[in-house]
Amino acid sequence: MPVKRVFFLLLLAAVLTASGCIDDEDGTKMSISGNDTEINISLSDPAEGSWCPAGSQVQVKNPTTGKALNMTIAGTENFENETFCRAVIETGSEENTSRFEYMWSQDKNTTVWTKYDENGNMSLRYVHRK
């Protein structure tokens, strides 16, 4: 599966989760497979008034190669005096993993992408404001 498609699926899941479009009192678990790709989504129980469903997870995996992309919503974090929802994304194989963070503001007007190197040091940060 092309990297762009995988990131699109992760972003779609994050946006649907954050916007409340996927809402179930007991949480939601979905699995989709086909074309050498498995997608597993586990959404946490929504907390009263919460717009950032901490603990929700999305995994996109190629069972043939073992390469996977995992996203976990870690909760809220302060960035530039504003509260953001933060997701941690790991991609690659067991031997070679890359780590990213994706954060979005509650009004969805600001997003932040951060890439980390193999030592855990920030190597790139992109901030987008509408």
CSV table of N, CA, C and O in Angstrom, one decimal:
chain,number,residue,atom,x,y,z
A,1,MET,N,0.9,-1.2,0.0
A,1,MET,CA,0.0,0.0,0.0
A,1,MET,C,0.9,1.2,0.0
A,1,MET,O,1.8,1.3,0.8
A,2,PRO,N,0.6,2.2,-0.9
A,2,PRO,CA,1.5,3.4,-0.9
A,2,PRO,C,1.4,4.2,0.4
A,2,PRO,O,0.4,4.2,1.1
A,3,VAL,N,2.5,4.8,0.7
A,3,VAL,CA,2.7,5.5,1.9
A,3,VAL,C,1.6,6.6,2.0
A,3,VAL,O,1.0,6.9,3.1
A,4,LYS,N,1.3,7.3,0.9
A,4,LYS,CA,0.3,8.4,0.9
A,4,LYS,C,-1.0,7.8,1.3
A,4,LYS,O,-1.8,8.5,2.1
A,5,ARG,N,-1.4,6.7,0.9
A,5,ARG,CA,-2.7,6.1,1.2
A,5,ARG,C,-2.8,5.7,2.7
A,5,ARG,O,-3.8,5.9,3.3
A,6,VAL,N,-1.7,5.2,3.2
A,6,VAL,CA,-1.6,4.8,4.6
A,6,VAL,C,-1.8,6.0,5.5
A,6,VAL,O,-2.6,6.0,6.4
A,7,PHE,N,-1.0,7.1,5.2
A,7,PHE,CA,-1.2,8.3,6.0
A,7,PHE,C,-2.6,8.9,5.9
A,7,PHE,O,-3.1,9.4,6.8
A,8,PHE,N,-3.2,8.8,4.7
A,8,PHE,CA,-4.5,9.3,4.5
A,8,PHE,C,-5.5,8.5,5.4
A,8,PHE,O,-6.3,9.1,6.1
A,9,LEU,N,-5.3,7.2,5.4
A,9,LEU,CA,-6.2,6.4,6.3
A,9,LEU,C,-6.0,6.7,7.8
A,9,LEU,O,-7.0,6.8,8.5
A,10,LEU,N,-4.8,6.9,8.2
A,10,LEU,CA,-4.5,7.3,9.6
A,10,LEU,C,-5.1,8.7,9.9
A,10,LEU,O,-5.8,8.9,10.9
A,11,LEU,N,-5.0,9.6,9.0
A,11,LEU,CA,-5.5,10.9,9.2
A,11,LEU,C,-7.0,10.9,9.2
A,11,LEU,O,-7.7,11.5,10.1
A,12,LEU,N,-7.6,10.1,8.4
A,12,LEU,CA,-9.1,10.0,8.3
A,12,LEU,C,-9.6,9.4,9.6
A,12,LEU,O,-10.5,9.9,10.2
A,13,ALA,N,-8.9,8.4,10.1
A,13,ALA,CA,-9.3,7.8,11.4
A,13,ALA,C,-9.2,8.8,12.5
A,13,ALA,O,-10.1,8.9,13.4
A,14,ALA,N,-8.1,9.5,12.6
A,14,ALA,CA,-7.9,10.5,13.6
A,14,ALA,C,-8.9,11.6,13.6
A,14,ALA,O,-9.5,12.0,14.6
A,15,VAL,N,-9.2,12.1,12.4
A,15,VAL,CA,-10.2,13.2,12.2
A,15,VAL,C,-11.6,12.7,12.6
A,15,VAL,O,-12.3,13.4,13.3
A,16,LEU,N,-12.0,11.5,12.1
A,16,LEU,CA,-13.3,10.9,12.5
A,16,LEU,C,-13.4,10.7,14.0
A,16,LEU,O,-14.5,11.0,14.6
A,17,THR,N,-12.4,10.3,14.6
A,17,THR,CA,-12.4,10.0,16.0
A,17,THR,C,-12.5,11.4,16.8
A,17,THR,O,-13.3,11.5,17.7
A,18,ALA,N,-11.6,12.3,16.4
A,18,ALA,CA,-11.6,13.6,17.1
A,18,ALA,C,-12.9,14.4,16.9
A,18,ALA,O,-13.3,15.1,17.8
A,19,SER,N,-13.5,14.3,15.7
A,19,SER,CA,-14.7,15.0,15.4
A,19,SER,C,-16.0,14.4,16.1
A,19,SER,O,-17.0,15.1,16.1
A,20,GLY,N,-15.8,13.2,16.6
A,20,GLY,CA,-17.0,12.6,17.2
A,20,GLY,C,-17.9,11.9,16.2
A,20,GLY,O,-19.0,11.4,16.5
A,21,CYS,N,-17.4,11.8,14.9
A,21,CYS,CA,-18.2,11.1,13.9
A,21,CYS,C,-18.3,9.6,14.2
A,21,CYS,O,-19.3,8.9,13.8
A,22,ILE,N,-17.3,9.1,14.9
A,22,ILE,CA,-17.4,7.7,15.3
A,22,ILE,C,-17.6,7.7,16.8
A,22,ILE,O,-16.7,8.1,17.5
A,23,ASP,N,-18.8,7.4,17.2
A,23,ASP,CA,-19.1,7.5,18.6
A,23,ASP,C,-19.9,6.3,19.1
A,23,ASP,O,-20.9,6.0,18.6
A,24,ASP,N,-19.4,5.6,20.1
A,24,ASP,CA,-20.0,4.4,20.6
A,24,ASP,C,-19.7,4.4,22.1
A,24,ASP,O,-18.5,4.5,22.5
A,25,GLU,N,-20.7,4.2,22.9
A,25,GLU,CA,-20.5,4.3,24.4
A,25,GLU,C,-19.5,3.2,24.8
A,25,GLU,O,-18.8,3.3,25.8
A,26,ASP,N,-19.4,2.1,24.1
A,26,ASP,CA,-18.6,1.0,24.6
A,26,ASP,C,-17.3,0.9,23.8
A,26,ASP,O,-16.5,0.0,23.9
A,27,GLY,N,-17.0,2.0,23.0
A,27,GLY,CA,-15.8,1.9,22.1
A,27,GLY,C,-16.1,1.2,20.9
A,27,GLY,O,-17.1,0.6,20.7
A,28,THR,N,-15.2,1.2,19.9
A,28,THR,CA,-15.4,0.6,18.6
A,28,THR,C,-14.1,-0.1,18.2
A,28,THR,O,-13.0,0.4,18.4
A,29,LYS,N,-14.3,-1.3,17.7
A,29,LYS,CA,-13.2,-2.1,17.1
A,29,LYS,C,-13.6,-2.5,15.7
A,29,LYS,O,-14.7,-3.0,15.5
A,30,MET,N,-12.7,-2.2,14.7
A,30,MET,CA,-13.0,-2.6,13.3
A,30,MET,C,-11.7,-3.2,12.7
A,30,MET,O,-10.6,-2.8,13.1
A,31,SER,N,-11.9,-4.2,11.8
A,31,SER,CA,-10.8,-4.8,11.1
A,31,SER,C,-11.2,-4.9,9.6
A,31,SER,O,-12.3,-5.3,9.3
A,32,ILE,N,-10.3,-4.5,8.7
A,32,ILE,CA,-10.5,-4.6,7.3
A,32,ILE,C,-9.2,-5.2,6.7
A,32,ILE,O,-8.1,-4.9,7.1
A,33,SER,N,-9.4,-6.1,5.8
A,33,SER,CA,-8.2,-6.7,5.2
A,33,SER,C,-8.5,-7.0,3.7
A,33,SER,O,-9.6,-7.1,3.3
A,34,GLY,N,-7.4,-6.9,2.9
A,34,GLY,CA,-7.5,-7.2,1.5
A,34,GLY,C,-6.3,-6.5,0.8
A,34,GLY,O,-5.7,-5.6,1.3
A,35,ASN,N,-6.0,-7.0,-0.4
A,35,ASN,CA,-4.9,-6.5,-1.2
A,35,ASN,C,-3.6,-6.3,-0.4
A,35,ASN,O,-3.0,-5.3,-0.4
A,36,ASP,N,-3.2,-7.4,0.3
A,36,ASP,CA,-2.0,-7.4,1.1
A,36,ASP,C,-1.9,-6.4,2.2
A,36,ASP,O,-0.9,-5.9,2.6
A,37,THR,N,-3.1,-5.9,2.7
A,37,THR,CA,-3.1,-4.9,3.8
A,37,THR,C,-4.2,-5.3,4.8
A,37,THR,O,-5.3,-5.7,4.5
A,38,GLU,N,-3.8,-5.2,6.1
A,38,GLU,CA,-4.7,-5.3,7.2
A,38,GLU,C,-4.8,-4.0,7.9
A,38,GLU,O,-3.8,-3.4,8.2
A,39,ILE,N,-6.0,-3.6,8.2
A,39,ILE,CA,-6.3,-2.3,8.9
A,39,ILE,C,-7.1,-2.7,10.2
A,39,ILE,O,-8.2,-3.3,10.1
A,40,ASN,N,-6.5,-2.4,11.3
A,40,ASN,CA,-7.2,-2.6,12.6
A,40,ASN,C,-7.4,-1.3,13.3
A,40,ASN,O,-6.4,-0.6,13.5
A,41,ILE,N,-8.6,-1.0,13.7
A,41,ILE,CA,-8.9,0.3,14.4
A,41,ILE,C,-9.6,-0.1,15.7
A,41,ILE,O,-10.5,-0.9,15.8
A,42,SER,N,-9.1,0.5,16.8
A,42,SER,CA,-9.6,0.4,18.1
A,42,SER,C,-9.8,1.7,18.7
A,42,SER,O,-8.8,2.5,19.0
A,43,LEU,N,-11.1,2.1,18.9
A,43,LEU,CA,-11.4,3.5,19.5
A,43,LEU,C,-11.8,3.3,20.9
A,43,LEU,O,-12.6,2.5,21.2
A,44,SER,N,-11.2,4.2,21.8
A,44,SER,CA,-11.5,4.1,23.2
A,44,SER,C,-12.9,4.6,23.5
A,44,SER,O,-13.5,5.4,22.6
A,45,ASP,N,-13.4,4.3,24.6
A,45,ASP,CA,-14.7,4.8,25.1
A,45,ASP,C,-14.6,6.3,25.2
A,45,ASP,O,-13.6,6.9,25.7
A,46,PRO,N,-15.5,7.1,24.6
A,46,PRO,CA,-15.4,8.5,24.7
A,46,PRO,C,-15.7,9.0,26.1
A,46,PRO,O,-16.7,8.6,26.7
A,47,ALA,N,-14.9,9.9,26.6
A,47,ALA,CA,-15.1,10.5,27.9
A,47,ALA,C,-16.1,11.7,27.7
A,47,ALA,O,-16.1,12.3,26.7
A,48,GLU,N,-16.8,11.9,28.7
A,48,GLU,CA,-17.8,13.0,28.7
A,48,GLU,C,-17.1,14.3,28.3
A,48,GLU,O,-16.2,14.8,29.0
A,49,GLY,N,-17.5,14.9,27.2
A,49,GLY,CA,-17.0,16.2,26.8
A,49,GLY,C,-15.6,16.1,26.2
A,49,GLY,O,-15.0,17.1,25.9
A,50,SER,N,-15.0,14.9,26.0
A,50,SER,CA,-13.7,14.8,25.4
A,50,SER,C,-13.7,14.9,23.9
A,50,SER,O,-14.5,14.2,23.2
A,51,TRP,N,-12.7,15.6,23.4
A,51,TRP,CA,-12.6,15.7,22.0
A,51,TRP,C,-11.3,15.0,21.5
A,51,TRP,O,-11.0,14.9,20.3
A,52,CYS,N,-10.6,14.4,22.5
A,52,CYS,CA,-9.3,13.7,22.2
A,52,CYS,C,-9.4,12.3,22.8
A,52,CYS,O,-9.1,12.2,24.0
A,53,PRO,N,-9.7,11.3,22.0
A,53,PRO,CA,-10.0,10.0,22.6
A,53,PRO,C,-8.7,9.2,22.9
A,53,PRO,O,-8.3,8.3,22.1
A,54,ALA,N,-8.0,9.6,24.0
A,54,ALA,CA,-6.7,8.9,24.3
A,54,ALA,C,-6.9,7.4,24.4
A,54,ALA,O,-7.9,6.9,24.9
A,55,GLY,N,-5.9,6.7,23.9
A,55,GLY,CA,-5.9,5.3,23.9
A,55,GLY,C,-6.4,4.7,22.6
A,55,GLY,O,-6.2,3.5,22.4
A,56,SER,N,-7.0,5.4,21.8
A,56,SER,CA,-7.5,4.9,20.5
A,56,SER,C,-6.3,4.5,19.6
A,56,SER,O,-5.2,5.2,19.7
A,57,GLN,N,-6.4,3.5,18.8
A,57,GLN,CA,-5.3,3.0,18.0
A,57,GLN,C,-5.7,2.6,16.6
A,57,GLN,O,-6.9,2.1,16.4
A,58,VAL,N,-4.8,2.8,15.7
A,58,VAL,CA,-5.0,2.4,14.3
A,58,VAL,C,-3.7,1.7,13.9
A,58,VAL,O,-2.6,2.1,14.1
A,59,GLN,N,-3.9,0.5,13.2
A,59,GLN,CA,-2.7,-0.2,12.7
A,59,GLN,C,-3.0,-0.6,11.3
A,59,GLN,O,-4.1,-1.1,10.9
A,60,VAL,N,-2.1,-0.3,10.4
A,60,VAL,CA,-2.1,-0.7,9.0
A,60,VAL,C,-0.9,-1.6,8.8
A,60,VAL,O,0.2,-1.1,9.0
A,61,LYS,N,-1.1,-2.8,8.3
A,61,LYS,CA,0.0,-3.8,8.3
A,61,LYS,C,0.0,-4.5,6.9
A,61,LYS,O,-1.1,-4.9,6.5
A,62,ASN,N,1.1,-4.8,6.4
A,62,ASN,CA,1.3,-5.6,5.2
A,62,ASN,C,1.7,-7.0,5.8
A,62,ASN,O,2.9,-7.1,6.2
A,63,PRO,N,0.8,-8.0,5.8
A,63,PRO,CA,1.2,-9.3,6.4
A,63,PRO,C,2.3,-10.0,5.6
A,63,PRO,O,3.0,-10.8,6.2
A,64,THR,N,2.5,-9.7,4.4
A,64,THR,CA,3.5,-10.3,3.6
A,64,THR,C,4.9,-9.9,4.0
A,64,THR,O,5.8,-10.7,4.2
A,65,THR,N,5.1,-8.6,4.1
A,65,THR,CA,6.4,-8.0,4.5
A,65,THR,C,6.6,-7.8,6.0
A,65,THR,O,7.7,-7.6,6.4
A,66,GLY,N,5.5,-7.7,6.7
A,66,GLY,CA,5.6,-7.5,8.1
A,66,GLY,C,5.7,-6.0,8.5
A,66,GLY,O,5.8,-5.6,9.6
A,67,LYS,N,5.8,-5.1,7.5
A,67,LYS,CA,5.8,-3.7,7.7
A,67,LYS,C,4.5,-3.2,8.2
A,67,LYS,O,3.4,-3.6,7.7
A,68,ALA,N,4.6,-2.3,9.2
A,68,ALA,CA,3.3,-1.8,9.8
A,68,ALA,C,3.4,-0.3,10.1
A,68,ALA,O,4.5,0.2,10.2
A,69,LEU,N,2.3,0.3,10.2
A,69,LEU,CA,2.2,1.7,10.6
A,69,LEU,C,1.2,1.7,11.8
A,69,LEU,O,0.0,1.2,11.6
A,70,ASN,N,1.6,2.1,12.9
A,70,ASN,CA,0.8,2.1,14.1
A,70,ASN,C,0.6,3.6,14.6
A,70,ASN,O,1.5,4.3,14.7
A,71,MET,N,-0.7,3.9,14.9
A,71,MET,CA,-1.0,5.2,15.5
A,71,MET,C,-1.7,5.1,16.7
A,71,MET,O,-2.7,4.3,16.8
A,72,THR,N,-1.3,5.7,17.8
A,72,THR,CA,-2.0,5.7,19.1
A,72,THR,C,-2.2,7.2,19.5
A,72,THR,O,-1.3,8.0,19.5
A,73,ILE,N,-3.4,7.5,19.9
A,73,ILE,CA,-3.7,8.8,20.4
A,73,ILE,C,-3.3,8.8,21.8
A,73,ILE,O,-3.9,8.1,22.7
A,74,ALA,N,-2.3,9.6,22.1
A,74,ALA,CA,-1.7,9.7,23.5
A,74,ALA,C,-2.4,10.6,24.5
A,74,ALA,O,-2.2,10.5,25.6
A,75,GLY,N,-3.2,11.5,24.0
A,75,GLY,CA,-3.9,12.4,24.9
A,75,GLY,C,-3.6,13.9,24.5
A,75,GLY,O,-3.1,14.1,23.4
A,76,THR,N,-3.9,14.8,25.4
A,76,THR,CA,-3.7,16.2,25.1
A,76,THR,C,-2.3,16.6,25.5
A,76,THR,O,-1.7,16.0,26.4
A,77,GLU,N,-1.8,17.7,24.8
A,77,GLU,CA,-0.5,18.3,25.2
A,77,GLU,C,-0.6,19.8,24.9
A,77,GLU,O,-1.2,20.2,23.9
A,78,ASN,N,0.1,20.6,25.7
A,78,ASN,CA,0.2,22.0,25.4
A,78,ASN,C,1.3,22.3,24.4
A,78,ASN,O,2.4,21.8,24.6
A,79,PHE,N,1.0,23.1,23.5
A,79,PHE,CA,1.9,23.6,22.5
A,79,PHE,C,1.6,25.0,22.1
A,79,PHE,O,0.5,25.3,21.7
A,80,GLU,N,2.6,25.9,22.3
A,80,GLU,CA,2.4,27.3,22.0
A,80,GLU,C,1.1,27.9,22.7
A,80,GLU,O,0.3,28.5,22.1
A,81,ASN,N,1.0,27.6,24.0
A,81,ASN,CA,-0.1,28.1,24.8
A,81,ASN,C,-1.5,27.6,24.3
A,81,ASN,O,-2.5,28.3,24.6
A,82,GLU,N,-1.6,26.5,23.7
A,82,GLU,CA,-2.9,26.0,23.2
A,82,GLU,C,-2.9,24.5,23.5
A,82,GLU,O,-1.8,23.8,23.4
A,83,THR,N,-4.0,23.9,23.7
A,83,THR,CA,-4.1,22.4,24.0
A,83,THR,C,-4.4,21.7,22.6
A,83,THR,O,-5.3,22.1,21.9
A,84,PHE,N,-3.6,20.7,22.4
A,84,PHE,CA,-3.7,19.9,21.2
A,84,PHE,C,-3.9,18.4,21.6
A,84,PHE,O,-3.5,18.0,22.6
A,85,CYS,N,-4.5,17.7,20.6
A,85,CYS,CA,-4.6,16.3,20.8
A,85,CYS,C,-3.4,15.7,20.1
A,85,CYS,O,-3.0,16.2,19.0
A,86,ARG,N,-2.7,14.7,20.7
A,86,ARG,CA,-1.4,14.2,20.2
A,86,ARG,C,-1.5,12.8,19.9
A,86,ARG,O,-2.0,12.0,20.7
A,87,ALA,N,-1.1,12.4,18.6
A,87,ALA,CA,-1.1,11.0,18.2
A,87,ALA,C,0.4,10.7,17.9
A,87,ALA,O,1.1,11.5,17.3
A,88,VAL,N,0.8,9.5,18.3
A,88,VAL,CA,2.1,9.0,18.1
A,88,VAL,C,2.0,7.9,17.0
A,88,VAL,O,1.2,7.0,17.0
A,89,ILE,N,2.9,8.1,15.9
A,89,ILE,CA,2.8,7.2,14.8
A,89,ILE,C,4.2,6.5,14.7
A,89,ILE,O,5.2,7.2,14.7
A,90,GLU,N,4.2,5.2,14.5
A,90,GLU,CA,5.4,4.5,14.3
A,90,GLU,C,5.2,3.6,13.1
A,90,GLU,O,4.2,3.0,12.8
A,91,THR,N,6.3,3.6,12.2
A,91,THR,CA,6.2,2.9,11.0
A,91,THR,C,7.5,2.2,10.7
A,91,THR,O,8.5,2.6,11.2
A,92,GLY,N,7.4,1.1,9.9
A,92,GLY,CA,8.6,0.4,9.6
A,92,GLY,C,8.5,-1.1,10.0
A,92,GLY,O,7.4,-1.6,10.1
A,93,SER,N,9.6,-1.7,10.2
A,93,SER,CA,9.7,-3.1,10.6
A,93,SER,C,10.3,-3.2,12.0
A,93,SER,O,10.7,-2.1,12.6
A,94,GLU,N,10.4,-4.4,12.6
A,94,GLU,CA,11.0,-4.5,13.9
A,94,GLU,C,12.5,-4.0,13.9
A,94,GLU,O,12.9,-3.5,14.9
A,95,GLU,N,13.2,-4.1,12.8
A,95,GLU,CA,14.6,-3.7,12.8
A,95,GLU,C,14.7,-2.2,12.5
A,95,GLU,O,15.7,-1.6,12.9
A,96,ASN,N,13.8,-1.6,11.8
A,96,ASN,CA,14.0,-0.2,11.4
A,96,ASN,C,12.6,0.5,11.6
A,96,ASN,O,11.7,0.4,10.8
A,97,THR,N,12.5,1.3,12.6
A,97,THR,CA,11.3,2.0,12.9
A,97,THR,C,11.5,3.5,12.9
A,97,THR,O,12.5,4.0,13.4
A,98,SER,N,10.5,4.2,12.3
A,98,SER,CA,10.5,5.7,12.3
A,98,SER,C,9.4,6.2,13.2
A,98,SER,O,8.3,5.5,13.2
A,99,ARG,N,9.5,7.3,13.9
A,99,ARG,CA,8.5,7.8,14.8
A,99,ARG,C,8.1,9.2,14.4
A,99,ARG,O,9.0,10.0,14.2
A,100,PHE,N,6.8,9.5,14.4
A,100,PHE,CA,6.3,10.8,14.1
A,100,PHE,C,5.3,11.1,15.2
A,100,PHE,O,4.7,10.2,15.9
A,101,GLU,N,5.0,12.4,15.4
A,101,GLU,CA,3.9,12.9,16.2
A,101,GLU,C,3.0,13.7,15.3
A,101,GLU,O,3.5,14.5,14.5
A,102,TYR,N,1.7,13.6,15.5
A,102,TYR,CA,0.7,14.4,14.8
A,102,TYR,C,-0.2,15.0,15.8
A,102,TYR,O,-0.7,14.3,16.7
A,103,MET,N,-0.3,16.4,15.8
A,103,MET,CA,-1.1,17.0,16.8
A,103,MET,C,-2.1,18.0,16.1
A,103,MET,O,-1.7,18.5,15.0
A,104,TRP,N,-3.3,18.1,16.6
A,104,TRP,CA,-4.3,19.0,16.1
A,104,TRP,C,-5.0,19.7,17.2
A,104,TRP,O,-5.2,19.2,18.3
A,105,SER,N,-5.4,21.0,16.9
A,105,SER,CA,-6.1,21.8,17.9
A,105,SER,C,-7.6,21.4,17.8
A,105,SER,O,-8.0,20.8,16.9
A,106,GLN,N,-8.3,21.7,18.9
A,106,GLN,CA,-9.7,21.3,19.0
A,106,GLN,C,-10.5,21.9,17.9
A,106,GLN,O,-11.4,21.3,17.3
A,107,ASP,N,-10.2,23.1,17.5
A,107,ASP,CA,-10.9,23.8,16.4
A,107,ASP,C,-10.4,23.3,15.0
A,107,ASP,O,-10.9,23.7,13.9
A,108,LYS,N,-9.4,22.5,15.0
A,108,LYS,CA,-8.8,21.9,13.8
A,108,LYS,C,-8.2,22.9,12.9
A,108,LYS,O,-7.9,22.6,11.7
A,109,ASN,N,-7.9,24.1,13.4
A,109,ASN,CA,-7.3,25.1,12.6
A,109,ASN,C,-5.7,25.1,12.6
A,109,ASN,O,-5.1,25.7,11.8
A,110,THR,N,-5.2,24.3,13.5
A,110,THR,CA,-3.7,24.2,13.6
A,110,THR,C,-3.4,22.7,13.7
A,110,THR,O,-3.9,22.0,14.5
A,111,THR,N,-2.4,22.3,12.9
A,111,THR,CA,-1.9,20.9,12.9
A,111,THR,C,-0.3,21.0,13.0
A,111,THR,O,0.3,22.0,12.5
A,112,VAL,N,0.2,20.0,13.7
A,112,VAL,CA,1.7,20.0,13.9
A,112,VAL,C,2.2,18.6,13.6
A,112,VAL,O,1.7,17.6,14.2
A,113,TRP,N,3.1,18.4,12.7
A,113,TRP,CA,3.8,17.2,12.4
A,113,TRP,C,5.2,17.3,12.9
A,113,TRP,O,5.9,18.2,12.6
A,114,THR,N,5.7,16.2,13.6
A,114,THR,CA,7.0,16.2,14.1
A,114,THR,C,7.6,14.8,13.8
A,114,THR,O,7.0,13.8,14.0
A,115,LYS,N,8.8,14.8,13.2
A,115,LYS,CA,9.5,13.6,12.9
A,115,LYS,C,10.7,13.5,13.8
A,115,LYS,O,11.4,14.5,14.1
A,116,TYR,N,11.0,12.3,14.3
A,116,TYR,CA,12.1,12.0,15.2
A,116,TYR,C,13.1,11.1,14.5
A,116,TYR,O,12.7,10.1,13.8
A,117,ASP,N,14.4,11.3,14.8
A,117,ASP,CA,15.4,10.4,14.3
A,117,ASP,C,15.5,9.1,15.1
A,117,ASP,O,14.8,8.9,16.1
A,118,GLU,N,16.4,8.2,14.7
A,118,GLU,CA,16.5,6.9,15.4
A,118,GLU,C,16.9,7.0,16.9
A,118,GLU,O,16.7,6.1,17.7
A,119,ASN,N,17.5,8.2,17.3
A,119,ASN,CA,17.9,8.4,18.7
A,119,ASN,C,16.8,9.1,19.5
A,119,ASN,O,17.0,9.5,20.6
A,120,GLY,N,15.7,9.4,18.8
A,120,GLY,CA,14.6,10.1,19.5
A,120,GLY,C,14.7,11.6,19.5
A,120,GLY,O,13.9,12.3,20.2
A,121,ASN,N,15.6,12.2,18.8
A,121,ASN,CA,15.8,13.6,18.7
A,121,ASN,C,14.9,14.1,17.5
A,121,ASN,O,14.8,13.5,16.5
A,122,MET,N,14.3,15.3,17.8
A,122,MET,CA,13.4,15.9,16.7
A,122,MET,C,14.3,16.2,15.5
A,122,MET,O,15.3,16.9,15.6
A,123,SER,N,13.8,15.8,14.3
A,123,SER,CA,14.6,16.1,13.1
A,123,SER,C,13.8,17.0,12.2
A,123,SER,O,14.4,17.6,11.3
A,124,LEU,N,12.5,17.1,12.4
A,124,LEU,CA,11.7,18.0,11.5
A,124,LEU,C,10.4,18.3,12.2
A,124,LEU,O,9.8,17.5,12.9
A,125,ARG,N,10.0,19.6,12.1
A,125,ARG,CA,8.7,20.0,12.7
A,125,ARG,C,8.0,20.9,11.7
A,125,ARG,O,8.6,21.8,11.2
A,126,TYR,N,6.7,20.6,11.4
A,126,TYR,CA,6.0,21.4,10.4
A,126,TYR,C,4.7,21.8,11.1
A,126,TYR,O,3.9,20.9,11.6
A,127,VAL,N,4.4,23.1,11.2
A,127,VAL,CA,3.2,23.6,11.8
A,127,VAL,C,2.4,24.3,10.7
A,127,VAL,O,2.9,25.1,9.9
A,128,HIS,N,1.1,23.9,10.6
A,128,HIS,CA,0.2,24.5,9.6
A,128,HIS,C,-1.0,25.1,10.3
A,128,HIS,O,-1.6,24.5,11.2
A,129,ARG,N,-1.2,26.4,10.0
A,129,ARG,CA,-2.3,27.1,10.6
A,129,ARG,C,-3.2,27.6,9.4
A,129,ARG,O,-2.7,28.0,8.4
A,130,LYS,N,-4.5,27.5,9.6
A,130,LYS,CA,-5.5,27.9,8.6
A,130,LYS,C,-5.6,29.4,8.7
A,130,LYS,O,-5.5,30.1,9.7
